[in-house]
mmCIF file of N, CA and C in Angstrom:
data_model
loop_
_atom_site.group_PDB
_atom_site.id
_atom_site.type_symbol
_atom_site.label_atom_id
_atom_site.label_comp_id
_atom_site.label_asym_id
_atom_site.label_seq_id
_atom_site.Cartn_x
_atom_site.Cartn_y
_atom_site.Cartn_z
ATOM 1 N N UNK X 539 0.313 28.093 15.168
ATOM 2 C CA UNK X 539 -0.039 28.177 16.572
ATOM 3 C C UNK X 539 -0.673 29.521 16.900
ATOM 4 N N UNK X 540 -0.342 30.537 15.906
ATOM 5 C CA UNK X 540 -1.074 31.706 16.445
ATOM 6 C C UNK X 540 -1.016 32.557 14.877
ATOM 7 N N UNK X 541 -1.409 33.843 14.921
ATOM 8 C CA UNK X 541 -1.048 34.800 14.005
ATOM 9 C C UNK X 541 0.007 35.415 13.956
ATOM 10 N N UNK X 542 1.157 34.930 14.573
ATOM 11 C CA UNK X 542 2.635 35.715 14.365
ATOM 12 C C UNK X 542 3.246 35.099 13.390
ATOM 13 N N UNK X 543 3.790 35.867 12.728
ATOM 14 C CA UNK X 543 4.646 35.612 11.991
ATOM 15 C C UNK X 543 6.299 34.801 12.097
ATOM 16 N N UNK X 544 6.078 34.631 13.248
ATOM 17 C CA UNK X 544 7.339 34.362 13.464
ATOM 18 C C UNK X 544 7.092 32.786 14.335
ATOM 19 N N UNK X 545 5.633 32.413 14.150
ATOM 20 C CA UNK X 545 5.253 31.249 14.451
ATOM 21 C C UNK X 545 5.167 30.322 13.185
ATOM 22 N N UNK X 546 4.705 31.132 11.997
ATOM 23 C CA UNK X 546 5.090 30.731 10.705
ATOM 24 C C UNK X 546 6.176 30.270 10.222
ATOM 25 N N UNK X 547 7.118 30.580 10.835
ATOM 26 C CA UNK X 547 8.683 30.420 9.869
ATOM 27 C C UNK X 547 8.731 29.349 10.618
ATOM 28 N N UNK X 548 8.527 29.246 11.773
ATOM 29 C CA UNK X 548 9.281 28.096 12.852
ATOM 30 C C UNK X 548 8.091 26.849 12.839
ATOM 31 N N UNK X 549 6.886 26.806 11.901
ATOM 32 C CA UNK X 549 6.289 25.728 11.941
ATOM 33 C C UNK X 549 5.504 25.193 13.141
ATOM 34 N N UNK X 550 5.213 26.462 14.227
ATOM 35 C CA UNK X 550 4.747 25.688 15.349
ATOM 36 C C UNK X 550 3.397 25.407 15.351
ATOM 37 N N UNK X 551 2.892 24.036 15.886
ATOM 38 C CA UNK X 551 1.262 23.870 15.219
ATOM 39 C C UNK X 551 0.784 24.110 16.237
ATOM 40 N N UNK X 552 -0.619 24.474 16.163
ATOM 41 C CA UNK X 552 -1.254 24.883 17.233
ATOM 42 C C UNK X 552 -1.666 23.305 18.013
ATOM 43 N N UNK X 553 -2.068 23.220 19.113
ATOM 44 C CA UNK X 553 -2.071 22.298 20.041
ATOM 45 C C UNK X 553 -3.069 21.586 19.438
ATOM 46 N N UNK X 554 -4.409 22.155 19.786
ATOM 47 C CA UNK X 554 -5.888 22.083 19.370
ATOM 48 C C UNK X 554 -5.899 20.992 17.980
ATOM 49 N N UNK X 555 -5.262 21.150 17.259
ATOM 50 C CA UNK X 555 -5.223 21.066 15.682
ATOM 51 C C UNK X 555 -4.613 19.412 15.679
ATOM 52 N N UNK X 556 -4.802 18.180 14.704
ATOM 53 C CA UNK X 556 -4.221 17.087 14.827
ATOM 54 C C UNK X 556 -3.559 16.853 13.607
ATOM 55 N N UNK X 557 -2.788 15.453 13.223
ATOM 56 C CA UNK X 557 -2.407 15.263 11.653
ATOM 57 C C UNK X 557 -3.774 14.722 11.178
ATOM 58 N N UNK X 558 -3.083 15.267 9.586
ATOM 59 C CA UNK X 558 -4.165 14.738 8.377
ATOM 60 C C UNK X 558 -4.498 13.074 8.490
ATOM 61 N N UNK X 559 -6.151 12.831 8.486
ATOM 62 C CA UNK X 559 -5.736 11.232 8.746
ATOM 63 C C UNK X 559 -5.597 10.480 7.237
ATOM 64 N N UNK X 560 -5.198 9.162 7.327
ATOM 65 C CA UNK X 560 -5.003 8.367 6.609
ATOM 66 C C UNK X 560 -4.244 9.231 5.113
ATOM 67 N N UNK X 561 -3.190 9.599 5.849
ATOM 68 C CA UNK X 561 -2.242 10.053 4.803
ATOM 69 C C UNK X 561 -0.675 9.618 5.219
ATOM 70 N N UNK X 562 -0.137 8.977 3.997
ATOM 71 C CA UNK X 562 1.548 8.463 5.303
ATOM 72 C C UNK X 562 2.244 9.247 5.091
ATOM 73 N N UNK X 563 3.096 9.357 5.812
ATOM 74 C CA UNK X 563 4.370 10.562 5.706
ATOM 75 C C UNK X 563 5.472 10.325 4.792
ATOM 76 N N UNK X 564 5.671 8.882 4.576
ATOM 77 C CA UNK X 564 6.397 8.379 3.189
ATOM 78 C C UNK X 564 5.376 7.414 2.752
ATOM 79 N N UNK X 565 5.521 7.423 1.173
ATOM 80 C CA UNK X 565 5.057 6.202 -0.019
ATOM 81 C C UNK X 565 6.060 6.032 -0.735
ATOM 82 N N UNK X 566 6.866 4.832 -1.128
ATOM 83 C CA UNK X 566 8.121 4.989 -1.861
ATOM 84 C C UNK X 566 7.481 3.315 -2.667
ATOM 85 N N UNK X 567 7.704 3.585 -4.139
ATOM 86 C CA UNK X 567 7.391 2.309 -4.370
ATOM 87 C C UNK X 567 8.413 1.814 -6.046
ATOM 88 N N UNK X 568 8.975 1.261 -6.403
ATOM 89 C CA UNK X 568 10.258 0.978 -7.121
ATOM 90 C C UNK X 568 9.302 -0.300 -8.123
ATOM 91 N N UNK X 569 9.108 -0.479 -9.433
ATOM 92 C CA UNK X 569 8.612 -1.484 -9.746
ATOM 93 C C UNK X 569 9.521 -1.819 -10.784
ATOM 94 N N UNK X 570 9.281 -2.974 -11.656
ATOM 95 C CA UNK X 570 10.239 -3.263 -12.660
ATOM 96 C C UNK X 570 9.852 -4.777 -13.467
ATOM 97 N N UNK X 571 9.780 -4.986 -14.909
ATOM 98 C CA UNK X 571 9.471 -5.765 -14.962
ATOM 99 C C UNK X 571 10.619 -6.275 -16.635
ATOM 100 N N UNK X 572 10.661 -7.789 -16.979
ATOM 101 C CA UNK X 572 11.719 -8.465 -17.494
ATOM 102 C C UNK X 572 10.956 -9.667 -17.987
ATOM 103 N N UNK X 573 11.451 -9.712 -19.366
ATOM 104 C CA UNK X 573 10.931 -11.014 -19.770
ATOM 105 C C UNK X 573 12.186 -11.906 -19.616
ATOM 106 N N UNK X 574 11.754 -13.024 -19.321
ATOM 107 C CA UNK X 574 12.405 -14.294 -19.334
ATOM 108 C C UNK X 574 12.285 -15.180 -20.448
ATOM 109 N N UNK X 575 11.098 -14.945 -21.310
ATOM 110 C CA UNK X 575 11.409 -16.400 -22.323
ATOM 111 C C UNK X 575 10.510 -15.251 -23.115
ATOM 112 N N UNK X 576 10.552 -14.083 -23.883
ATOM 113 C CA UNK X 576 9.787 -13.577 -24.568
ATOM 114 C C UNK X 576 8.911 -12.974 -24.191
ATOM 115 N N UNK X 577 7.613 -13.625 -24.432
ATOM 116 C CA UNK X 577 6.180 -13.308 -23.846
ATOM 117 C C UNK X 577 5.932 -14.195 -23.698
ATOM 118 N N UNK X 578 6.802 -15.820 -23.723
ATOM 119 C CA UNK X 578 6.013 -16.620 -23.003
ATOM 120 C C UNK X 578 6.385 -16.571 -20.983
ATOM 121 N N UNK X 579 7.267 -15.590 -20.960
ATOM 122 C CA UNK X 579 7.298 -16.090 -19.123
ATOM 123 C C UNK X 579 7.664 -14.394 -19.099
ATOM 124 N N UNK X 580 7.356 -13.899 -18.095
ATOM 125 C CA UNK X 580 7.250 -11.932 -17.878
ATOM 126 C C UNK X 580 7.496 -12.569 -16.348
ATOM 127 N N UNK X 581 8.753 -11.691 -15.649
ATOM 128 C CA UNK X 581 9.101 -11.321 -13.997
ATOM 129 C C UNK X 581 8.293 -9.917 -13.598
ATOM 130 N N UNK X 582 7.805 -9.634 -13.384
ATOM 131 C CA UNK X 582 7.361 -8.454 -12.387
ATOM 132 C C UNK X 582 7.427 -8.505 -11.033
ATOM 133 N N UNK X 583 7.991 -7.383 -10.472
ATOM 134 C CA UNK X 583 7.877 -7.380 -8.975
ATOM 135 C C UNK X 583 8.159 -5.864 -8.506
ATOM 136 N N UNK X 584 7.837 -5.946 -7.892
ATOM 137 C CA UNK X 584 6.942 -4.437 -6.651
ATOM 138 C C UNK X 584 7.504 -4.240 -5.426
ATOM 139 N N UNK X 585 8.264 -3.602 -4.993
ATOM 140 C CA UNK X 585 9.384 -3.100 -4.035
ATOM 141 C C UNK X 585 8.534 -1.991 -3.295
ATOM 142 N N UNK X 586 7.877 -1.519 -2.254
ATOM 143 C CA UNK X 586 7.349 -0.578 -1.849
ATOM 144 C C UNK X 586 7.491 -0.284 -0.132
ATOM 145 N N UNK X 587 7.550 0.887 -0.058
ATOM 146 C CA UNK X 587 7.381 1.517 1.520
ATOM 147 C C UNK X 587 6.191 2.389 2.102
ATOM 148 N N UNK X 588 5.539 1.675 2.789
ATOM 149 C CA UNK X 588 4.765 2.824 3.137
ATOM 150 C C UNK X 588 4.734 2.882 4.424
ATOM 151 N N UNK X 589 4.968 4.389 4.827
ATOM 152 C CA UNK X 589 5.086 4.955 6.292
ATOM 153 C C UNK X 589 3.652 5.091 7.122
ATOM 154 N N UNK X 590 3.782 5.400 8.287
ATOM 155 C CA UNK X 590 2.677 5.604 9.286
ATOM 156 C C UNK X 590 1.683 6.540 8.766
ATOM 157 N N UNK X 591 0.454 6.141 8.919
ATOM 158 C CA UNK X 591 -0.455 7.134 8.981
ATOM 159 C C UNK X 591 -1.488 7.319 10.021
ATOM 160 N N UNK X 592 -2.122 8.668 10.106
ATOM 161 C CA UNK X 592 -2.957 8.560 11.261
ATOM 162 C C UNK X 592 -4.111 8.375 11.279
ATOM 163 N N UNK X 593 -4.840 8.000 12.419
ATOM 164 C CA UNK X 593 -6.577 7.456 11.691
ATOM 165 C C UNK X 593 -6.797 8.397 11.700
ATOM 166 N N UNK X 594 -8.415 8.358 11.977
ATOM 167 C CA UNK X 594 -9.614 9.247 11.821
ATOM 168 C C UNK X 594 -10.072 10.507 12.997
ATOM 169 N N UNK X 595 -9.386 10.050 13.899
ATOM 170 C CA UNK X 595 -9.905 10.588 15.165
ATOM 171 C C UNK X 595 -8.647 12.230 15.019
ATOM 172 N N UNK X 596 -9.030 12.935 14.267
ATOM 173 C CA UNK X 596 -9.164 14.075 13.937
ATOM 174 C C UNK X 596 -9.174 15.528 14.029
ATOM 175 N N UNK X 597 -9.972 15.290 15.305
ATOM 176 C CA UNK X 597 -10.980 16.796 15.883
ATOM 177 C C UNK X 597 -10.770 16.660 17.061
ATOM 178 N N UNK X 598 -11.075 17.295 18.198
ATOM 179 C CA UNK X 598 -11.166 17.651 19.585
ATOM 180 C C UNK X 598 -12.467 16.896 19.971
ATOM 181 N N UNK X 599 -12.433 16.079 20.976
ATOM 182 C CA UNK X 599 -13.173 15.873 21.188
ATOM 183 C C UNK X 599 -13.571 14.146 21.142
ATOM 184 N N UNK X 600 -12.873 14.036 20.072
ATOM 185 C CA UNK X 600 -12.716 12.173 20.042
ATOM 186 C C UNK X 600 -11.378 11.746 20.583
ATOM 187 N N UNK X 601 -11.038 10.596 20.693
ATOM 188 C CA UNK X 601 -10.178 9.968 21.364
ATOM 189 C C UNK X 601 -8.740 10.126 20.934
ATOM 190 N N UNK X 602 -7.653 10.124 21.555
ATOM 191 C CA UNK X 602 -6.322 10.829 20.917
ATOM 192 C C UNK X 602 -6.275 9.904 19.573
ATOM 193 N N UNK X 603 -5.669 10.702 18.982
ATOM 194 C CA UNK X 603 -5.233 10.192 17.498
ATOM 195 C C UNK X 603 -3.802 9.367 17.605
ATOM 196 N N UNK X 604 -4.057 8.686 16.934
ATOM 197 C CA UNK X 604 -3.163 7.386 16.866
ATOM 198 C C UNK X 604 -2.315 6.877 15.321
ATOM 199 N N UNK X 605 -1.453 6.292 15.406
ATOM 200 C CA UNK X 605 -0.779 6.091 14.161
ATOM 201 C C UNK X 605 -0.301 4.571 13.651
ATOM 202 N N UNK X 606 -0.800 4.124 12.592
ATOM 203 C CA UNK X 606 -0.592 3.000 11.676
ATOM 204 C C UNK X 606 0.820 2.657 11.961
ATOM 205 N N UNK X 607 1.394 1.178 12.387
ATOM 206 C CA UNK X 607 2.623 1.256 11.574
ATOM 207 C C UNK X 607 3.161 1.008 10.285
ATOM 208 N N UNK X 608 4.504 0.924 10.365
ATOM 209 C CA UNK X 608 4.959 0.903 8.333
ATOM 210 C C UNK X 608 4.810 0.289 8.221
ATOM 211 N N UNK X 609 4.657 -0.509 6.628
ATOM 212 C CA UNK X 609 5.023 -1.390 6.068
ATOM 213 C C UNK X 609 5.838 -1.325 4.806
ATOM 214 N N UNK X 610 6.433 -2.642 4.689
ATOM 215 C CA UNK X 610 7.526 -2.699 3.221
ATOM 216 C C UNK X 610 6.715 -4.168 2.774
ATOM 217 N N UNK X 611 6.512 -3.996 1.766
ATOM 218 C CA UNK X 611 5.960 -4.533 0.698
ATOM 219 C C UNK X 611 6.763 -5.068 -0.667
ATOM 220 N N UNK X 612 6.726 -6.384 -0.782
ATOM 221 C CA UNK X 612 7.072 -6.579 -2.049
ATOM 222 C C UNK X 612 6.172 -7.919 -2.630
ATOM 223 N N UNK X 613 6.063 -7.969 -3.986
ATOM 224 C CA UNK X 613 5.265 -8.714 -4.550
ATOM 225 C C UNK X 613 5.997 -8.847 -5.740
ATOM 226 N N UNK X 614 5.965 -10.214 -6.459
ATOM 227 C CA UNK X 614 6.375 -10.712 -7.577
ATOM 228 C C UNK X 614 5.994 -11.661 -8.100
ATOM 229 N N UNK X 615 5.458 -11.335 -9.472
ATOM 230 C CA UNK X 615 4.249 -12.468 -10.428
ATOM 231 C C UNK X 615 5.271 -12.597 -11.609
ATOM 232 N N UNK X 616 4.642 -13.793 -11.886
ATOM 233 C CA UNK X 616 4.955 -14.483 -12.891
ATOM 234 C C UNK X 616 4.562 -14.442 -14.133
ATOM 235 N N UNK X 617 4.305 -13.993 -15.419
ATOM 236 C CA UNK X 617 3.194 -14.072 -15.993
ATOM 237 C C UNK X 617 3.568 -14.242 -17.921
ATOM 238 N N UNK X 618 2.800 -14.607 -18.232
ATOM 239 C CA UNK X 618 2.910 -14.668 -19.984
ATOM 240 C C UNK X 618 1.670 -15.259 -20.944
ATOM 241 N N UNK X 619 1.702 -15.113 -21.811
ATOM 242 C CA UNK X 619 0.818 -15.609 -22.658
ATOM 243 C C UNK X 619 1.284 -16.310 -24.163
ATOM 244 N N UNK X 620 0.517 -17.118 -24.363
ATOM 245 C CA UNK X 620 0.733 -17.542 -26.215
ATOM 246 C C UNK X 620 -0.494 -17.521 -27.100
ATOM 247 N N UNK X 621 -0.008 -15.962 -28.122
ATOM 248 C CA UNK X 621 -0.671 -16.259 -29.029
ATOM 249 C C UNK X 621 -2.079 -16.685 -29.737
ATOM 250 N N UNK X 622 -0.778 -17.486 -30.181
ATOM 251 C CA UNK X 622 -1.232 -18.601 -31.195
ATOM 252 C C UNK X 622 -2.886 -19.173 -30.526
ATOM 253 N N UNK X 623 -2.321 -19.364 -29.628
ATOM 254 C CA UNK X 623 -3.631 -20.244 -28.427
ATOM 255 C C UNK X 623 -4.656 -19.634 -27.929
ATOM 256 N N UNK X 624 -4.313 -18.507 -28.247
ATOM 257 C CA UNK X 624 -4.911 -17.256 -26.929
ATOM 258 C C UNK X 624 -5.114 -17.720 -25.417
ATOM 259 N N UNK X 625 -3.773 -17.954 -24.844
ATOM 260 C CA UNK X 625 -3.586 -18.557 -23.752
ATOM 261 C C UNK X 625 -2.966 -17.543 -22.635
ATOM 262 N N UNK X 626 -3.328 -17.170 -21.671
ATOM 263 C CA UNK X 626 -2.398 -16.222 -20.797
ATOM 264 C C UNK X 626 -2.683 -16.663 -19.349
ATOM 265 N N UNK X 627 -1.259 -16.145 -18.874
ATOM 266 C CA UNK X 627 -1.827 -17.408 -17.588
ATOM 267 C C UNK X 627 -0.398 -16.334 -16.448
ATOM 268 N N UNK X 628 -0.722 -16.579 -14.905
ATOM 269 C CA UNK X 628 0.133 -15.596 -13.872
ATOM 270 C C UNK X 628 0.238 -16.467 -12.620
ATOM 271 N N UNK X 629 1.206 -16.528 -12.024
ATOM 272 C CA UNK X 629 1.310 -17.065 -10.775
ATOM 273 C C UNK X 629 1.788 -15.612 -9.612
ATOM 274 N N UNK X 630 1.201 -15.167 -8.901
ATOM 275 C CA UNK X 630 2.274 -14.501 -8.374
ATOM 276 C C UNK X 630 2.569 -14.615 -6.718
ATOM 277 N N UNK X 631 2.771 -13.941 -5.930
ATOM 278 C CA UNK X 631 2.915 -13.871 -4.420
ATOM 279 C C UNK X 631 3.098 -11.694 -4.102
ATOM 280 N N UNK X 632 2.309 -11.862 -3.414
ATOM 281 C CA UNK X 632 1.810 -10.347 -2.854
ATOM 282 C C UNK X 632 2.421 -9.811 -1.636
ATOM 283 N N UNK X 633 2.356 -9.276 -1.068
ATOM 284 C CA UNK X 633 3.511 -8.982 0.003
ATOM 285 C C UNK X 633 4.376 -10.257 0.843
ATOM 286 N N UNK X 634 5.364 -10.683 0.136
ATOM 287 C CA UNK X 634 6.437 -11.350 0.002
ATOM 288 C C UNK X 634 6.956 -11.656 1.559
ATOM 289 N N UNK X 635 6.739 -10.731 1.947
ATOM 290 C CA UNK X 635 7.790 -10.467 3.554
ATOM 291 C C UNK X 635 6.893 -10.853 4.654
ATOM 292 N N UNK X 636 5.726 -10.989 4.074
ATOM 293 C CA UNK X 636 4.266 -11.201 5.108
ATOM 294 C C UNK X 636 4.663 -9.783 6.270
ATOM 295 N N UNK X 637 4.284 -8.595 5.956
ATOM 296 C CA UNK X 637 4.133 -7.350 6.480
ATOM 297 C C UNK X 637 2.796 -7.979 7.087
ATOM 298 N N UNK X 638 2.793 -7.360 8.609
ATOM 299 C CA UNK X 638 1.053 -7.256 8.746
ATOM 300 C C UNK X 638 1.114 -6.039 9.412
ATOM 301 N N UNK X 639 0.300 -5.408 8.924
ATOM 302 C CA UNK X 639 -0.326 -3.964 8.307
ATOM 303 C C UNK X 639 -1.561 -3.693 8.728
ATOM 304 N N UNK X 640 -1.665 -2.242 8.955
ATOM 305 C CA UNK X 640 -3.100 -1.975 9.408
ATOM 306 C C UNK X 640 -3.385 -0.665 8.623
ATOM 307 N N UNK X 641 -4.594 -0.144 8.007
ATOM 308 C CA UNK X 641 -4.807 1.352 7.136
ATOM 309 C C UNK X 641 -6.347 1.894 8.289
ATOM 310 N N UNK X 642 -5.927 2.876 8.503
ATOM 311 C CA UNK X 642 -7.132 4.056 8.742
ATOM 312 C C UNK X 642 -7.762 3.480 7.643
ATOM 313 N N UNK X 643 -9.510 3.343 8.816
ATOM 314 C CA UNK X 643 -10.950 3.612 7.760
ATOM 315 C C UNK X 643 -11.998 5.154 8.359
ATOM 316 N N UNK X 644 -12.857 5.090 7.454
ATOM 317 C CA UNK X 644 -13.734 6.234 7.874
ATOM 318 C C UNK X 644 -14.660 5.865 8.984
ATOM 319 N N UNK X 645 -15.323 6.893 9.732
ATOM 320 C CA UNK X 645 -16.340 6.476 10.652
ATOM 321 C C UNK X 645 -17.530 5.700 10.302
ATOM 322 N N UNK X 646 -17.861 5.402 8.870
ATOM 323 C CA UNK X 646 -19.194 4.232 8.984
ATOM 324 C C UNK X 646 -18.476 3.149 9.995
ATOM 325 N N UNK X 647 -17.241 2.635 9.736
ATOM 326 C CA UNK X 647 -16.460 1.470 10.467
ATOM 327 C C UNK X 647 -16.259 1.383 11.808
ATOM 328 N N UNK X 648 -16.781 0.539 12.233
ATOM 329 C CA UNK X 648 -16.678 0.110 14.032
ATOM 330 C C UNK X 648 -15.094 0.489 14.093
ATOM 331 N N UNK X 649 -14.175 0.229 14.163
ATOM 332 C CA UNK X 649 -12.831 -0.221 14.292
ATOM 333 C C UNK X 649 -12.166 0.940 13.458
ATOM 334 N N UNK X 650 -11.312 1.345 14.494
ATOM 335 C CA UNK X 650 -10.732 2.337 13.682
ATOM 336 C C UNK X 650 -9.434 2.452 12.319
ATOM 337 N N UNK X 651 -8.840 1.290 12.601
ATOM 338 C CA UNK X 651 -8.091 0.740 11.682
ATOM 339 C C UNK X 651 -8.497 -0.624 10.961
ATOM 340 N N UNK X 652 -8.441 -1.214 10.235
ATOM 341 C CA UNK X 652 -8.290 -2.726 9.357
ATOM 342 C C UNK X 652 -7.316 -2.924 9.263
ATOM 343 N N UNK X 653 -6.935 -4.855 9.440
ATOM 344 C CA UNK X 653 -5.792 -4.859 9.145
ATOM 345 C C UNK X 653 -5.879 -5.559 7.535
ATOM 346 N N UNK X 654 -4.300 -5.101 6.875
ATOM 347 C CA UNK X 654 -4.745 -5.768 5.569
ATOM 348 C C UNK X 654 -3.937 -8.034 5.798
ATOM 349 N N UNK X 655 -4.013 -8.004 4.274
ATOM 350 C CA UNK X 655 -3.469 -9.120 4.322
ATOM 351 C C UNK X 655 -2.509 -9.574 4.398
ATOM 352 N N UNK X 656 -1.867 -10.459 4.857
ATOM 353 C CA UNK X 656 -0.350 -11.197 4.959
ATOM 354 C C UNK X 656 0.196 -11.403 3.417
ATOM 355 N N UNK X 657 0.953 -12.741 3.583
ATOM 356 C CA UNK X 657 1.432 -12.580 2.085
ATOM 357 C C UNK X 657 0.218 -13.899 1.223
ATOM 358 N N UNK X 658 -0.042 -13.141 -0.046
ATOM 359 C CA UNK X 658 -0.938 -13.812 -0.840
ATOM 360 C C UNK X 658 -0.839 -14.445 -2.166
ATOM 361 N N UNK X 659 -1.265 -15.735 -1.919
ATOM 362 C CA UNK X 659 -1.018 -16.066 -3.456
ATOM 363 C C UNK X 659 -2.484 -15.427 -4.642
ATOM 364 N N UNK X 660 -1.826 -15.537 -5.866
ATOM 365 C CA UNK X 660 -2.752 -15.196 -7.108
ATOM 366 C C UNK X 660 -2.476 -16.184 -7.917
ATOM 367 N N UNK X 661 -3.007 -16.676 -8.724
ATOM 368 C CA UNK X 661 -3.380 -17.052 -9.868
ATOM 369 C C UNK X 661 -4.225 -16.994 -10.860
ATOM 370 N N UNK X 662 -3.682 -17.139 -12.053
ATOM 371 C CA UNK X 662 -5.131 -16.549 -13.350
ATOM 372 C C UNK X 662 -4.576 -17.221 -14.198
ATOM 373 N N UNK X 663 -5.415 -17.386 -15.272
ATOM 374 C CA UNK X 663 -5.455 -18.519 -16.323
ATOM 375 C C UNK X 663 -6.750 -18.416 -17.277
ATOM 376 N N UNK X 664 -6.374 -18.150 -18.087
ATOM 377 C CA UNK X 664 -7.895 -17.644 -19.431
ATOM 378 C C UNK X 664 -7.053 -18.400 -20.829
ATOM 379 N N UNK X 665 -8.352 -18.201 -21.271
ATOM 380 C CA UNK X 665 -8.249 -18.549 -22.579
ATOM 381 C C UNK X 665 -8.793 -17.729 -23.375
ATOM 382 N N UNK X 666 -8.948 -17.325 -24.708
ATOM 383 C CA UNK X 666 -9.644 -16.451 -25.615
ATOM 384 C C UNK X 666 -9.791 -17.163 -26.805
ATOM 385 N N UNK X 667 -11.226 -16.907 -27.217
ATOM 386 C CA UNK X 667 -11.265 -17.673 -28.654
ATOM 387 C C UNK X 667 -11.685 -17.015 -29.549
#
């Protein structure tokens, strides 16, 4: 807030000044993964937190700065392959809890936030020869 030193210890921010954008104040993310039948069936799943962040609006002069809310996230696929076949194949589901979520974008973007997606399915399936 100023050049004292004693504004330093105590953390006071200057007024003028905003938060960093599109940075969250927590990211916590726990993953883990387990076979079930070998390598023919693999559990994976994705436990995650992510806290508020602020957009873009930055500087003095643009519109007050504003903040994302959290989300908790989890996702868990299915997945394995054989061999022999060269067969590999995944089912999974992507944020589990259907979080709906929004992330700070940069100024090319009309809109100051995007929102992301609900919960999503995947699938994949190849072969190799």
């Amino acid at each position: 807030a100023s050049d004292s030193i004693g504004d330093a210890f105590k953390f006071a921010a200057d007024n003028n000044l905003r938060e960093v954008a599109n940075s969250p104040n927590h990211l916590v993310y726990i993953q883990g993964a387990m076979p079930l039948m070998s390598r023919a069936l693999m559990l994976m799943t994705r436990l995650g937190f992510e806290g508020p962040r602020f957009d873009r609006n930055d500087t003095n002069g643009q519109p007050a700065q504003t903040q994302t809310p959290s989300a908790l996230l989890w996702d868990m696929v299915l997945s394995g392959s054989e061999q022999r076949w060269g067969v590999q194949y995944a089912l999974g589901v992507y944020n589990l809890f259907d979080s709906r979520w929004r992330v700070p974008v940069s100024a090319e973007f009309n809109p100051v936030t995007i929102p992301q997606p609900g919960r999503t399915l995947m699938a994949l399936a190849s072969v190799t020869f």
